[in-house]
Amino acid sequence: MTTGLKRRRENLHKLWRRFFVLAALAAMAVCSLIVIQGILLDNAQRMGNEMARGYSAEGEKNAISYTTLLQVSTEYIDNQLEESGNSTGWIQSYLKIVSNTLGSNVIDPYAVIDGEIIAANPWEGDESYDVADTNWYQEALAADGEIIYTDGYQDAISGEIIITIAKEGQISGNVVAFDIFPENFRSNLTYGNLPEGSTYFLCDSSGTLLYNELEREVTREEAQNYADQLLEKIRDGSISRSNAEVRNLRGERQLAYYDIAENGWISIITIPYRSLMRGVRTLSIWYIGILVLFFVTQIITNIRETKINKDFQRTNDTVRVLGNSYYAIYRIDFSKGTYEMIKGSDYVRSRIPAVGDYELLLKTAGEVMPPDVFGDFRESFSIQNIRTLVSKRTRDYGGDFLRLFGDTYRWVNVKLLFDESLNPEEAVLCFREVDEEKKAQLKQIQLLRESLNAAKESEESKNSFFSNMSHDMRTPLNAIIGLTELAQKHLEEPEKIREYMGKIGYSSKQLLGLINDILEMSRLERGKITLDNRHFNLKKCVQDCADIFRDQAVQEGKDFSSDIEIRMTEVYGDSFRLTQILNNLLSNAVKFSSAGDKIRISVREMEQKEYSKYQIVVSDTGAGMSEEFLDKIYIPYEREMRFGAKNVSGTGLGMPITKNIISQMNGEIDVKSKLGEGTTFTVTLPFSGIAPEDCTEEDTAEQKKQQEEDFLKGKRILLAEDNEINMEIAYEILTMCGAEVVKAWNGKEAAEIFEQSGENEFDVILMDMQMPEMNGCDSARAIRKMKRPDAKRVPIIAVTANAFAEDIAATSAAGMNAHISKPIDFKLLCRTLVELTEQAESKTPQQTTGHQTCSAAELRGL
């Protein structure tokens, strides 16, 4: 006992001696590294400050060269003006020579002579550029002949940051200026002299980033934001010490140094901390290597002195490989064909011993598996297949299967794991319950399948839509082309010409209806439609719609009847959207019925409150619809393809549009139909009633109608249109209405004609959007910017085939007052002009520059 205790004490003393030696070495290493790090940081500060001063001096040298060249250029132009007078040609030629002196895209020289800009590289719009309002020009005039430098600012033409230096000449108001491009400030010291990963920033006195060198491409905004952070640290004194640490855009440690030039420009350099501390790291690696070697020696010595329990180590290895997430773990000796149960389920432990023949384990596992699953399991995890997998160094093999737990099957994952740290002739077979994970995975797969099927169905619907749309649009288009050719062959027969023109008009309206459906659906998919609620006569609105289709039904031998039973005929709502609903329902009733069928529309008032409900029923005894199609009637692009419906034209968008409009109007729609028996649509809509004594609009409407008809007489209209046929149609109709029309064939010409016209010479401008030279939006902006009072208030109306919501938004942003789509509804045009004129007369010129939008009811051309 005494000898043993003594030996333990000796071992304890040895352990303490080793610990103190290791601690001493570590302390020496840390102290050495701290001293070396301080020396390196001091040297780095001196080097960084010198490099920053070098970059700053290089920038000042460049500035001196620009200043000298500007001084010489100004004196030369002054002398030439005194001797030869103002000549744009020689000044421009001289400025080009100056531009080429420093190389391509270094400076952009120009001069302001007698208020005119003469540039070496003229830019579009310089003739209309108001130089008197620019800061650099005003600063040059106030500098009493001295050269001025601006801070960096964004160039209106290129969008890049530039600096302008300028000097006033001997003649007052004449200024010579250079635009300097900071992107060419690459220093003669070159960025390559800096350690890898360094950055360089050059900022003006206001903090605007003029030039930068970074280790990777970043956006200008990112570079400016980072430069702002560095400047803030400079201002608050954070970057003034030898250990002024910052983080680069990647979050890496760097040290920053800076210098401020006489002109206020700031040069900032950041150098990676790792580059400066490379020597310290090397030394650290040596120290750590020595310590690790010493530590490894101690571990080897301790391993030799310690006996490891073999059974505990064996179990610990298994747990390290497999973890504790498995409910059953077995070590398989595939050379002997045996197993060892490390961990087992209650069922298996009650059936087989902890160690035994592997075939017994397989048989027991099969008792809780479906028969078809056990066959695959037995083959996949047989001794022979395990040997094959190990020989191929397959370290992870397995899959999922259903296992019986009591009376319930749940999903289980089985894995065969192989690791060389185990016995080379052994593998680990483990089981883990994954029921929730598997069910979630299967659910996700099912959802993906359903999404794929839905996408395929949608794609098929759209393909069918485009096929039908091509056919349906070509049908009226073919009629228009064919009837036009027939009309040309019968020019001497007025009756036939009249007949042909009527059919052409009908086919044109049919084609326009198809296009309107497509555009309407596009708007519905983008968001809610706009309702234009006004006072209107509900009974008259329904009768007008019914009369249109009654004539068509009678011509086709169909029985058409209507029944309207309402007390409150004057209501408040959107009559245009109601007409749209009725047109779709009545159109379908006529299309899907044959001679002898009955079509009926009835309207009745259901409630008499503040918001009365009106029930509209449209029924027919026509072809009807199948039950399968009734489920898809409100899906876009779907069309009934049974029996008589095959030859009926349409986009398949009518009912989706109708359903959406009714929903927006807080209404309901119901449909009942059977094949061969007909269809009944029931629509319920709320409208607020109006007392008869409140209806005073008829006289006003009549007066307004007369006002619209007489409005164009004597008006002078500027018409911008690049299509000859459209120009001819608009010109003829407008002149027939008494207007005087001035033609412009593109946006640029329209702006020039207006600019050269007298004040208030034009009453209105009609502007197409897509035109050569200059589009309609740019032309409208140019007109609005002109410095004349009528440029702000003259009504500008977009008359264009661009009819989508983004097109209307674009014309509004350009300063146009309204948007009317082609084909032009000239009644709507007159109504819009009357409203804009009334608004302009009731407001001051400053208030009439706002965009006036036609109501949804008026934009029928859309």
mmCIF file of C-alpha atoms in Angstrom, residues 181-524:
data_model
loop_
_atom_site.group_PDB
_atom_site.id
_atom_site.type_symbol
_atom_site.label_atom_id
_atom_site.label_comp_id
_atom_site.label_asym_id
_atom_site.label_seq_id
_atom_site.Cartn_x
_atom_site.Cartn_y
_atom_site.Cartn_z
ATOM 1 C CA PHE A 181 -14.567 61.325 -64.797
ATOM 2 C CA PRO A 182 -13.307 60.036 -61.436
ATOM 3 C CA GLU A 183 -13.304 56.486 -62.810
ATOM 4 C CA ASN A 184 -10.016 57.463 -64.568
ATOM 5 C CA PHE A 185 -8.313 58.512 -61.335
ATOM 6 C CA ARG A 186 -6.245 55.297 -61.260
ATOM 7 C CA SER A 187 -3.148 56.390 -59.409
ATOM 8 C CA ASN A 188 0.383 56.027 -60.773
ATOM 9 C CA LEU A 189 1.136 54.327 -57.466
ATOM 10 C CA THR A 190 -1.270 51.600 -58.737
ATOM 11 C CA TYR A 191 -3.606 49.542 -56.606
ATOM 12 C CA GLY A 192 -1.404 46.517 -57.199
ATOM 13 C CA ASN A 193 1.223 47.889 -54.777
ATOM 14 C CA LEU A 194 -1.178 47.340 -51.897
ATOM 15 C CA PRO A 195 -1.361 43.961 -50.148
ATOM 16 C CA GLU A 196 -3.909 41.551 -51.541
ATOM 17 C CA GLY A 197 -7.421 42.270 -50.255
ATOM 18 C CA SER A 198 -6.720 45.991 -49.653
ATOM 19 C CA THR A 199 -9.157 48.734 -50.676
ATOM 20 C CA TYR A 200 -8.756 52.361 -51.731
ATOM 21 C CA PHE A 201 -11.375 55.130 -51.656
ATOM 22 C CA LEU A 202 -11.151 58.730 -52.879
ATOM 23 C CA CYS A 203 -13.936 61.053 -51.631
ATOM 24 C CA ASP A 204 -14.518 64.746 -52.139
ATOM 25 C CA SER A 205 -14.925 67.196 -49.267
ATOM 26 C CA SER A 206 -18.671 66.447 -49.020
ATOM 27 C CA GLY A 207 -18.097 62.718 -48.732
ATOM 28 C CA THR A 208 -19.180 61.745 -52.256
ATOM 29 C CA LEU A 209 -17.240 58.698 -53.457
ATOM 30 C CA LEU A 210 -15.219 59.698 -56.525
ATOM 31 C CA TYR A 211 -13.121 56.603 -57.125
ATOM 32 C CA ASN A 212 -12.538 53.247 -55.493
ATOM 33 C CA GLU A 213 -10.470 50.112 -55.846
ATOM 34 C CA LEU A 214 -11.993 46.977 -54.314
ATOM 35 C CA GLU A 215 -11.025 43.326 -54.283
ATOM 36 C CA ARG A 216 -14.392 42.394 -55.826
ATOM 37 C CA GLU A 217 -17.166 43.945 -57.895
ATOM 38 C CA VAL A 218 -19.799 45.812 -55.882
ATOM 39 C CA THR A 219 -22.508 48.286 -56.770
ATOM 40 C CA ARG A 220 -21.808 51.977 -56.442
ATOM 41 C CA GLU A 221 -24.403 52.215 -53.659
ATOM 42 C CA GLU A 222 -22.611 49.518 -51.643
ATOM 43 C CA ALA A 223 -19.241 51.230 -52.143
ATOM 44 C CA GLN A 224 -20.671 54.650 -51.127
ATOM 45 C CA ASN A 225 -22.293 53.193 -48.002
ATOM 46 C CA TYR A 226 -19.002 51.590 -46.957
ATOM 47 C CA ALA A 227 -17.093 54.830 -47.650
ATOM 48 C CA ASP A 228 -19.657 56.723 -45.519
ATOM 49 C CA GLN A 229 -18.933 54.359 -42.610
ATOM 50 C CA LEU A 230 -15.180 54.997 -42.925
ATOM 51 C CA LEU A 231 -15.695 58.781 -43.123
ATOM 52 C CA GLU A 232 -17.853 58.665 -39.982
ATOM 53 C CA LYS A 233 -15.037 56.867 -38.142
ATOM 54 C CA ILE A 234 -12.585 59.516 -39.380
ATOM 55 C CA ARG A 235 -14.851 62.329 -38.140
ATOM 56 C CA ASP A 236 -15.339 60.824 -34.673
ATOM 57 C CA GLY A 237 -11.605 60.029 -34.356
ATOM 58 C CA SER A 238 -11.969 56.237 -34.439
ATOM 59 C CA ILE A 239 -9.491 55.983 -37.350
ATOM 60 C CA SER A 240 -6.518 57.731 -35.811
ATOM 61 C CA ARG A 241 -4.771 55.047 -33.775
ATOM 62 C CA SER A 242 -2.407 52.325 -34.865
ATOM 63 C CA ASN A 243 -5.051 49.694 -34.152
ATOM 64 C CA ALA A 244 -7.945 51.458 -35.913
ATOM 65 C CA GLU A 245 -9.739 48.293 -36.840
ATOM 66 C CA VAL A 246 -12.619 48.204 -39.399
ATOM 67 C CA ARG A 247 -14.529 45.486 -41.244
ATOM 68 C CA ASN A 248 -14.611 45.232 -45.042
ATOM 69 C CA LEU A 249 -17.703 44.413 -47.084
ATOM 70 C CA ARG A 250 -17.161 40.706 -46.342
ATOM 71 C CA GLY A 251 -16.928 41.354 -42.599
ATOM 72 C CA GLU A 252 -13.164 40.658 -42.518
ATOM 73 C CA ARG A 253 -10.831 42.555 -40.173
ATOM 74 C CA GLN A 254 -8.854 45.398 -41.755
ATOM 75 C CA LEU A 255 -6.839 48.421 -40.596
ATOM 76 C CA ALA A 256 -7.679 51.838 -42.092
ATOM 77 C CA TYR A 257 -5.434 54.851 -42.879
ATOM 78 C CA TYR A 258 -6.295 58.180 -44.469
ATOM 79 C CA ASP A 259 -5.005 61.560 -45.664
ATOM 80 C CA ILE A 260 -6.863 64.823 -46.373
ATOM 81 C CA ALA A 261 -5.551 66.891 -49.312
ATOM 82 C CA GLU A 262 -5.524 70.686 -49.463
ATOM 83 C CA ASN A 263 -8.624 70.700 -51.671
ATOM 84 C CA GLY A 264 -10.512 68.710 -49.038
ATOM 85 C CA TRP A 265 -10.389 65.367 -50.888
ATOM 86 C CA ILE A 266 -9.906 62.376 -48.621
ATOM 87 C CA SER A 267 -7.817 59.303 -49.562
ATOM 88 C CA ILE A 268 -8.595 56.195 -47.491
ATOM 89 C CA ILE A 269 -6.700 52.876 -47.577
ATOM 90 C CA THR A 270 -7.706 49.676 -45.775
ATOM 91 C CA ILE A 271 -5.271 46.763 -45.478
ATOM 92 C CA PRO A 272 -6.270 43.237 -44.399
ATOM 93 C CA TYR A 273 -5.312 42.458 -40.846
ATOM 94 C CA ARG A 274 -4.212 39.023 -41.968
ATOM 95 C CA SER A 275 -1.625 40.547 -44.362
ATOM 96 C CA LEU A 276 -0.084 42.704 -41.623
ATOM 97 C CA MET A 277 -0.113 39.891 -39.084
ATOM 98 C CA ARG A 278 1.281 37.228 -41.456
ATOM 99 C CA GLY A 279 4.575 37.129 -39.527
ATOM 100 C CA VAL A 280 2.764 36.803 -36.222
ATOM 101 C CA ARG A 281 0.702 33.946 -37.584
ATOM 102 C CA THR A 282 3.810 32.122 -38.803
ATOM 103 C CA LEU A 283 5.424 32.463 -35.417
ATOM 104 C CA SER A 284 2.163 31.441 -33.760
ATOM 105 C CA ILE A 285 2.057 28.300 -35.871
ATOM 106 C CA TRP A 286 5.572 27.374 -34.688
ATOM 107 C CA TYR A 287 4.667 27.960 -31.076
ATOM 108 C CA ILE A 288 1.416 26.036 -31.413
ATOM 109 C CA GLY A 289 3.236 23.214 -33.216
ATOM 110 C CA ILE A 290 5.715 22.896 -30.369
ATOM 111 C CA LEU A 291 2.931 22.959 -27.809
ATOM 112 C CA VAL A 292 0.902 20.388 -29.759
ATOM 113 C CA LEU A 293 3.963 18.146 -30.066
ATOM 114 C CA PHE A 294 4.556 18.418 -26.348
ATOM 115 C CA PHE A 295 0.867 17.790 -25.663
ATOM 116 C CA VAL A 296 0.781 14.741 -27.983
ATOM 117 C CA THR A 297 3.809 13.343 -26.222
ATOM 118 C CA GLN A 298 2.007 13.695 -22.919
ATOM 119 C CA ILE A 299 -1.099 11.960 -24.350
ATOM 120 C CA ILE A 300 0.946 9.035 -25.661
ATOM 121 C CA THR A 301 2.627 8.700 -22.296
ATOM 122 C CA ASN A 302 -0.712 8.773 -20.478
ATOM 123 C CA ILE A 303 -2.207 6.215 -22.920
ATOM 124 C CA ARG A 304 0.613 3.860 -22.123
ATOM 125 C CA GLU A 305 -0.031 4.275 -18.419
ATOM 126 C CA THR A 306 -3.812 3.804 -18.612
ATOM 127 C CA LYS A 307 -5.658 0.595 -19.275
ATOM 128 C CA ILE A 308 -8.881 1.034 -21.248
ATOM 129 C CA ASN A 309 -11.812 -1.185 -20.454
ATOM 130 C CA LYS A 310 -12.336 -3.194 -23.665
ATOM 131 C CA ASP A 311 -16.095 -3.845 -23.303
ATOM 132 C CA PHE A 312 -16.839 -0.189 -22.407
ATOM 133 C CA GLN A 313 -14.770 1.066 -25.329
ATOM 134 C CA ARG A 314 -16.585 -1.348 -27.688
ATOM 135 C CA THR A 315 -20.016 -0.058 -26.626
ATOM 136 C CA ASN A 316 -18.777 3.557 -26.750
ATOM 137 C CA ASP A 317 -17.575 3.073 -30.363
ATOM 138 C CA THR A 318 -20.975 1.764 -31.390
ATOM 139 C CA VAL A 319 -22.802 4.658 -29.727
ATOM 140 C CA ARG A 320 -20.403 7.121 -31.428
ATOM 141 C CA VAL A 321 -21.219 5.686 -34.854
ATOM 142 C CA LEU A 322 -24.967 5.318 -34.518
ATOM 143 C CA GLY A 323 -26.086 7.800 -31.866
ATOM 144 C CA ASN A 324 -29.082 7.446 -29.648
ATOM 145 C CA SER A 325 -31.840 8.119 -32.198
ATOM 146 C CA TYR A 326 -32.369 4.444 -33.121
ATOM 147 C CA TYR A 327 -34.721 2.132 -31.251
ATOM 148 C CA ALA A 328 -32.800 -0.989 -32.353
ATOM 149 C CA ILE A 329 -29.044 -1.469 -33.039
ATOM 150 C CA TYR A 330 -27.290 -4.716 -34.004
ATOM 151 C CA ARG A 331 -23.639 -5.485 -34.764
ATOM 152 C CA ILE A 332 -23.444 -8.008 -37.586
ATOM 153 C CA ASP A 333 -20.408 -10.288 -37.994
ATOM 154 C CA PHE A 334 -20.858 -11.173 -41.668
ATOM 155 C CA SER A 335 -17.822 -13.489 -41.625
ATOM 156 C CA LYS A 336 -19.466 -15.750 -38.994
ATOM 157 C CA GLY A 337 -23.116 -14.980 -39.841
ATOM 158 C CA THR A 338 -23.978 -13.852 -36.294
ATOM 159 C CA TYR A 339 -25.482 -10.793 -34.616
ATOM 160 C CA GLU A 340 -25.017 -8.988 -31.304
ATOM 161 C CA MET A 341 -27.968 -6.967 -29.946
ATOM 162 C CA ILE A 342 -26.715 -3.616 -28.652
ATOM 163 C CA LYS A 343 -30.216 -2.208 -28.406
ATOM 164 C CA GLY A 344 -33.519 -3.865 -29.314
ATOM 165 C CA SER A 345 -37.261 -3.277 -29.363
ATOM 166 C CA ASP A 346 -39.461 -4.875 -26.719
ATOM 167 C CA TYR A 347 -40.854 -7.321 -29.254
ATOM 168 C CA VAL A 348 -37.468 -8.560 -30.501
ATOM 169 C CA ARG A 349 -35.944 -8.810 -27.007
ATOM 170 C CA SER A 350 -38.827 -11.057 -25.983
ATOM 171 C CA ARG A 351 -38.307 -13.348 -28.981
ATOM 172 C CA ILE A 352 -34.536 -13.836 -29.433
ATOM 173 C CA PRO A 353 -31.366 -13.760 -27.283
ATOM 174 C CA ALA A 354 -28.862 -10.890 -27.213
ATOM 175 C CA VAL A 355 -26.407 -12.863 -29.382
ATOM 176 C CA GLY A 356 -27.220 -15.459 -31.972
ATOM 177 C CA ASP A 357 -27.488 -16.611 -35.555
ATOM 178 C CA TYR A 358 -28.215 -13.791 -38.050
ATOM 179 C CA GLU A 359 -30.902 -15.822 -39.810
ATOM 180 C CA LEU A 360 -32.867 -15.877 -36.535
ATOM 181 C CA LEU A 361 -32.758 -12.066 -36.448
ATOM 182 C CA LEU A 362 -34.029 -11.842 -40.042
ATOM 183 C CA LYS A 363 -36.853 -14.279 -39.338
ATOM 184 C CA THR A 364 -37.968 -12.364 -36.242
ATOM 185 C CA ALA A 365 -37.876 -9.035 -38.134
ATOM 186 C CA GLY A 366 -40.090 -10.578 -40.830
ATOM 187 C CA GLU A 367 -42.827 -11.287 -38.277
ATOM 188 C CA VAL A 368 -43.658 -7.552 -38.032
ATOM 189 C CA MET A 369 -43.386 -6.772 -41.749
ATOM 190 C CA PRO A 370 -45.910 -7.188 -44.588
ATOM 191 C CA PRO A 371 -44.984 -10.334 -46.607
ATOM 192 C CA ASP A 372 -44.144 -8.424 -49.793
ATOM 193 C CA VAL A 373 -41.899 -6.037 -47.819
ATOM 194 C CA PHE A 374 -40.072 -8.832 -46.013
ATOM 195 C CA GLY A 375 -39.043 -10.441 -49.281
ATOM 196 C CA ASP A 376 -37.213 -7.287 -50.384
ATOM 197 C CA PHE A 377 -35.813 -6.758 -46.887
ATOM 198 C CA ARG A 378 -34.402 -10.302 -46.659
ATOM 199 C CA GLU A 379 -32.719 -9.971 -50.058
ATOM 200 C CA SER A 380 -31.294 -6.484 -49.383
ATOM 201 C CA PHE A 381 -29.862 -7.323 -45.939
ATOM 202 C CA SER A 382 -28.758 -10.902 -46.447
ATOM 203 C CA ILE A 383 -25.240 -11.878 -45.343
ATOM 204 C CA GLN A 384 -24.173 -12.176 -48.985
ATOM 205 C CA ASN A 385 -25.432 -8.690 -49.904
ATOM 206 C CA ILE A 386 -23.846 -7.192 -46.783
ATOM 207 C CA ARG A 387 -20.481 -8.650 -47.863
ATOM 208 C CA THR A 388 -20.978 -7.158 -51.337
ATOM 209 C CA LEU A 389 -21.828 -3.720 -49.959
ATOM 210 C CA VAL A 390 -18.783 -3.743 -47.643
ATOM 211 C CA SER A 391 -16.490 -4.840 -50.460
ATOM 212 C CA LYS A 392 -17.741 -1.822 -52.465
ATOM 213 C CA ARG A 393 -17.124 0.365 -49.415
ATOM 214 C CA THR A 394 -20.782 1.376 -49.248
ATOM 215 C CA ARG A 395 -20.896 3.145 -45.892
ATOM 216 C CA ASP A 396 -24.598 4.038 -45.756
ATOM 217 C CA TYR A 397 -27.279 1.751 -47.212
ATOM 218 C CA GLY A 398 -30.965 1.421 -46.361
ATOM 219 C CA GLY A 399 -34.534 2.560 -46.942
ATOM 220 C CA ASP A 400 -38.044 2.980 -45.488
ATOM 221 C CA PHE A 401 -40.697 0.299 -44.870
ATOM 222 C CA LEU A 402 -43.894 -0.255 -42.882
ATOM 223 C CA ARG A 403 -43.500 -2.129 -39.562
ATOM 224 C CA LEU A 404 -46.195 -3.381 -37.260
ATOM 225 C CA PHE A 405 -46.256 -1.786 -33.782
ATOM 226 C CA GLY A 406 -49.018 -3.544 -31.864
ATOM 227 C CA ASP A 407 -52.052 -3.191 -34.144
ATOM 228 C CA THR A 408 -50.727 -0.256 -36.201
ATOM 229 C CA TYR A 409 -48.294 -0.079 -39.094
ATOM 230 C CA ARG A 410 -45.830 2.798 -38.873
ATOM 231 C CA TRP A 411 -42.966 3.859 -41.106
ATOM 232 C CA VAL A 412 -39.457 2.757 -40.103
ATOM 233 C CA ASN A 413 -36.051 3.533 -41.612
ATOM 234 C CA VAL A 414 -33.379 0.805 -41.681
ATOM 235 C CA LYS A 415 -29.685 1.504 -42.321
ATOM 236 C CA LEU A 416 -26.602 -0.646 -42.748
ATOM 237 C CA LEU A 417 -23.503 1.305 -41.620
ATOM 238 C CA PHE A 418 -19.896 0.353 -42.158
ATOM 239 C CA ASP A 419 -16.830 2.023 -40.620
ATOM 240 C CA GLU A 420 -13.190 0.882 -40.684
ATOM 241 C CA SER A 421 -12.839 1.877 -37.006
ATOM 242 C CA LEU A 422 -14.932 -1.199 -36.212
ATOM 243 C CA ASN A 423 -13.900 -4.755 -36.854
ATOM 244 C CA PRO A 424 -13.341 -4.936 -40.653
ATOM 245 C CA GLU A 425 -15.667 -7.945 -40.823
ATOM 246 C CA GLU A 426 -18.485 -6.250 -38.931
ATOM 247 C CA ALA A 427 -21.274 -3.826 -39.850
ATOM 248 C CA VAL A 428 -24.024 -2.074 -37.875
ATOM 249 C CA LEU A 429 -27.725 -2.624 -38.639
ATOM 250 C CA CYS A 430 -30.004 -0.020 -37.016
ATOM 251 C CA PHE A 431 -33.714 0.870 -37.059
ATOM 252 C CA ARG A 432 -35.352 4.272 -36.495
ATOM 253 C CA GLU A 433 -39.038 5.237 -36.489
ATOM 254 C CA VAL A 434 -39.755 7.932 -39.146
ATOM 255 C CA ASP A 435 -43.557 7.755 -39.336
ATOM 256 C CA GLU A 436 -44.253 11.502 -39.090
ATOM 257 C CA GLU A 437 -41.394 12.420 -41.431
ATOM 258 C CA LYS A 438 -42.473 9.834 -44.009
ATOM 259 C CA LYS A 439 -46.120 10.879 -43.923
ATOM 260 C CA ALA A 440 -45.107 14.524 -44.373
ATOM 261 C CA GLN A 441 -42.861 13.509 -47.271
ATOM 262 C CA LEU A 442 -45.632 11.489 -48.919
ATOM 263 C CA LYS A 443 -48.043 14.378 -48.418
ATOM 264 C CA GLN A 444 -45.583 16.746 -50.035
ATOM 265 C CA ILE A 445 -45.150 14.376 -52.974
ATOM 266 C CA GLN A 446 -48.929 14.189 -53.358
ATOM 267 C CA LEU A 447 -49.183 17.976 -53.273
ATOM 268 C CA LEU A 448 -46.469 18.214 -55.915
ATOM 269 C CA ARG A 449 -48.319 15.725 -58.096
ATOM 270 C CA GLU A 450 -51.560 17.655 -57.710
ATOM 271 C CA SER A 451 -49.777 20.935 -58.497
ATOM 272 C CA LEU A 452 -48.223 19.358 -61.569
ATOM 273 C CA ASN A 453 -51.597 18.057 -62.728
ATOM 274 C CA ALA A 454 -53.167 21.487 -62.130
ATOM 275 C CA ALA A 455 -50.376 23.147 -64.091
ATOM 276 C CA LYS A 456 -50.846 20.678 -66.942
ATOM 277 C CA GLU A 457 -54.587 21.316 -66.953
ATOM 278 C CA SER A 458 -54.024 25.073 -66.951
ATOM 279 C CA GLU A 459 -51.531 24.740 -69.788
ATOM 280 C CA GLU A 460 -53.967 22.625 -71.768
ATOM 281 C CA SER A 461 -56.731 25.188 -71.129
ATOM 282 C CA LYS A 462 -54.534 28.027 -72.326
ATOM 283 C CA ASN A 463 -53.425 26.089 -75.392
ATOM 284 C CA SER A 464 -57.074 25.406 -76.181
ATOM 285 C CA PHE A 465 -57.854 29.078 -75.596
ATOM 286 C CA PHE A 466 -55.181 30.285 -78.011
ATOM 287 C CA SER A 467 -56.294 27.742 -80.606
ATOM 288 C CA ASN A 468 -59.922 28.842 -80.271
ATOM 289 C CA MET A 469 -58.964 32.499 -80.153
ATOM 290 C CA SER A 470 -56.954 32.157 -83.382
ATOM 291 C CA HIS A 471 -59.952 30.552 -85.082
ATOM 292 C CA ASP A 472 -62.489 33.012 -83.658
ATOM 293 C CA MET A 473 -60.433 36.082 -84.511
ATOM 294 C CA ARG A 474 -59.679 34.867 -88.026
ATOM 295 C CA THR A 475 -63.394 34.301 -88.713
ATOM 296 C CA PRO A 476 -64.490 37.989 -88.529
ATOM 297 C CA LEU A 477 -61.141 39.065 -89.948
ATOM 298 C CA ASN A 478 -61.716 36.822 -92.966
ATOM 299 C CA ALA A 479 -65.188 38.348 -93.383
ATOM 300 C CA ILE A 480 -63.748 41.881 -93.243
ATOM 301 C CA ILE A 481 -61.085 41.115 -95.870
ATOM 302 C CA GLY A 482 -63.481 39.204 -98.137
ATOM 303 C CA LEU A 483 -66.272 41.792 -97.938
ATOM 304 C CA THR A 484 -63.764 44.582 -98.582
ATOM 305 C CA GLU A 485 -62.685 42.838 -101.808
ATOM 306 C CA LEU A 486 -66.342 42.363 -102.833
ATOM 307 C CA ALA A 487 -67.087 46.023 -102.165
ATOM 308 C CA GLN A 488 -64.197 47.074 -104.381
ATOM 309 C CA LYS A 489 -65.644 44.963 -107.222
ATOM 310 C CA HIS A 490 -69.150 46.533 -106.923
ATOM 311 C CA LEU A 491 -68.304 50.208 -106.561
ATOM 312 C CA GLU A 492 -71.125 51.117 -108.972
ATOM 313 C CA GLU A 493 -73.797 49.325 -106.919
ATOM 314 C CA PRO A 494 -74.640 51.446 -103.840
ATOM 315 C CA GLU A 495 -77.080 48.912 -102.390
ATOM 316 C CA LYS A 496 -74.489 46.133 -102.396
ATOM 317 C CA ILE A 497 -71.855 48.506 -101.060
ATOM 318 C CA ARG A 498 -74.217 49.440 -98.199
ATOM 319 C CA GLU A 499 -74.874 45.751 -97.508
ATOM 320 C CA TYR A 500 -71.170 44.913 -97.546
ATOM 321 C CA MET A 501 -70.289 47.866 -95.279
ATOM 322 C CA GLY A 502 -72.947 46.808 -92.758
ATOM 323 C CA LYS A 503 -71.508 43.298 -92.619
ATOM 324 C CA ILE A 504 -67.980 44.688 -92.338
ATOM 325 C CA GLY A 505 -69.113 46.831 -89.404
ATOM 326 C CA TYR A 506 -70.752 43.836 -87.720
ATOM 327 C CA SER A 507 -67.621 41.678 -88.184
ATOM 328 C CA SER A 508 -65.403 44.510 -86.924
ATOM 329 C CA LYS A 509 -67.475 44.839 -83.754
ATOM 330 C CA GLN A 510 -67.336 41.058 -83.303
ATOM 331 C CA LEU A 511 -63.521 41.173 -83.584
ATOM 332 C CA LEU A 512 -63.339 44.139 -81.197
ATOM 333 C CA GLY A 513 -65.489 42.219 -78.709
ATOM 334 C CA LEU A 514 -63.016 39.323 -78.730
ATOM 335 C CA ILE A 515 -60.100 41.700 -78.164
ATOM 336 C CA ASN A 516 -61.971 43.520 -75.389
ATOM 337 C CA ASP A 517 -62.594 40.192 -73.606
ATOM 338 C CA ILE A 518 -58.870 39.444 -73.640
ATOM 339 C CA LEU A 519 -57.953 42.910 -72.359
ATOM 340 C CA GLU A 520 -60.679 42.805 -69.705
ATOM 341 C CA MET A 521 -59.364 39.441 -68.459
ATOM 342 C CA SER A 522 -55.859 40.892 -68.330
ATOM 343 C CA ARG A 523 -57.078 43.709 -66.101
ATOM 344 C CA LEU A 524 -58.992 41.293 -63.864
#
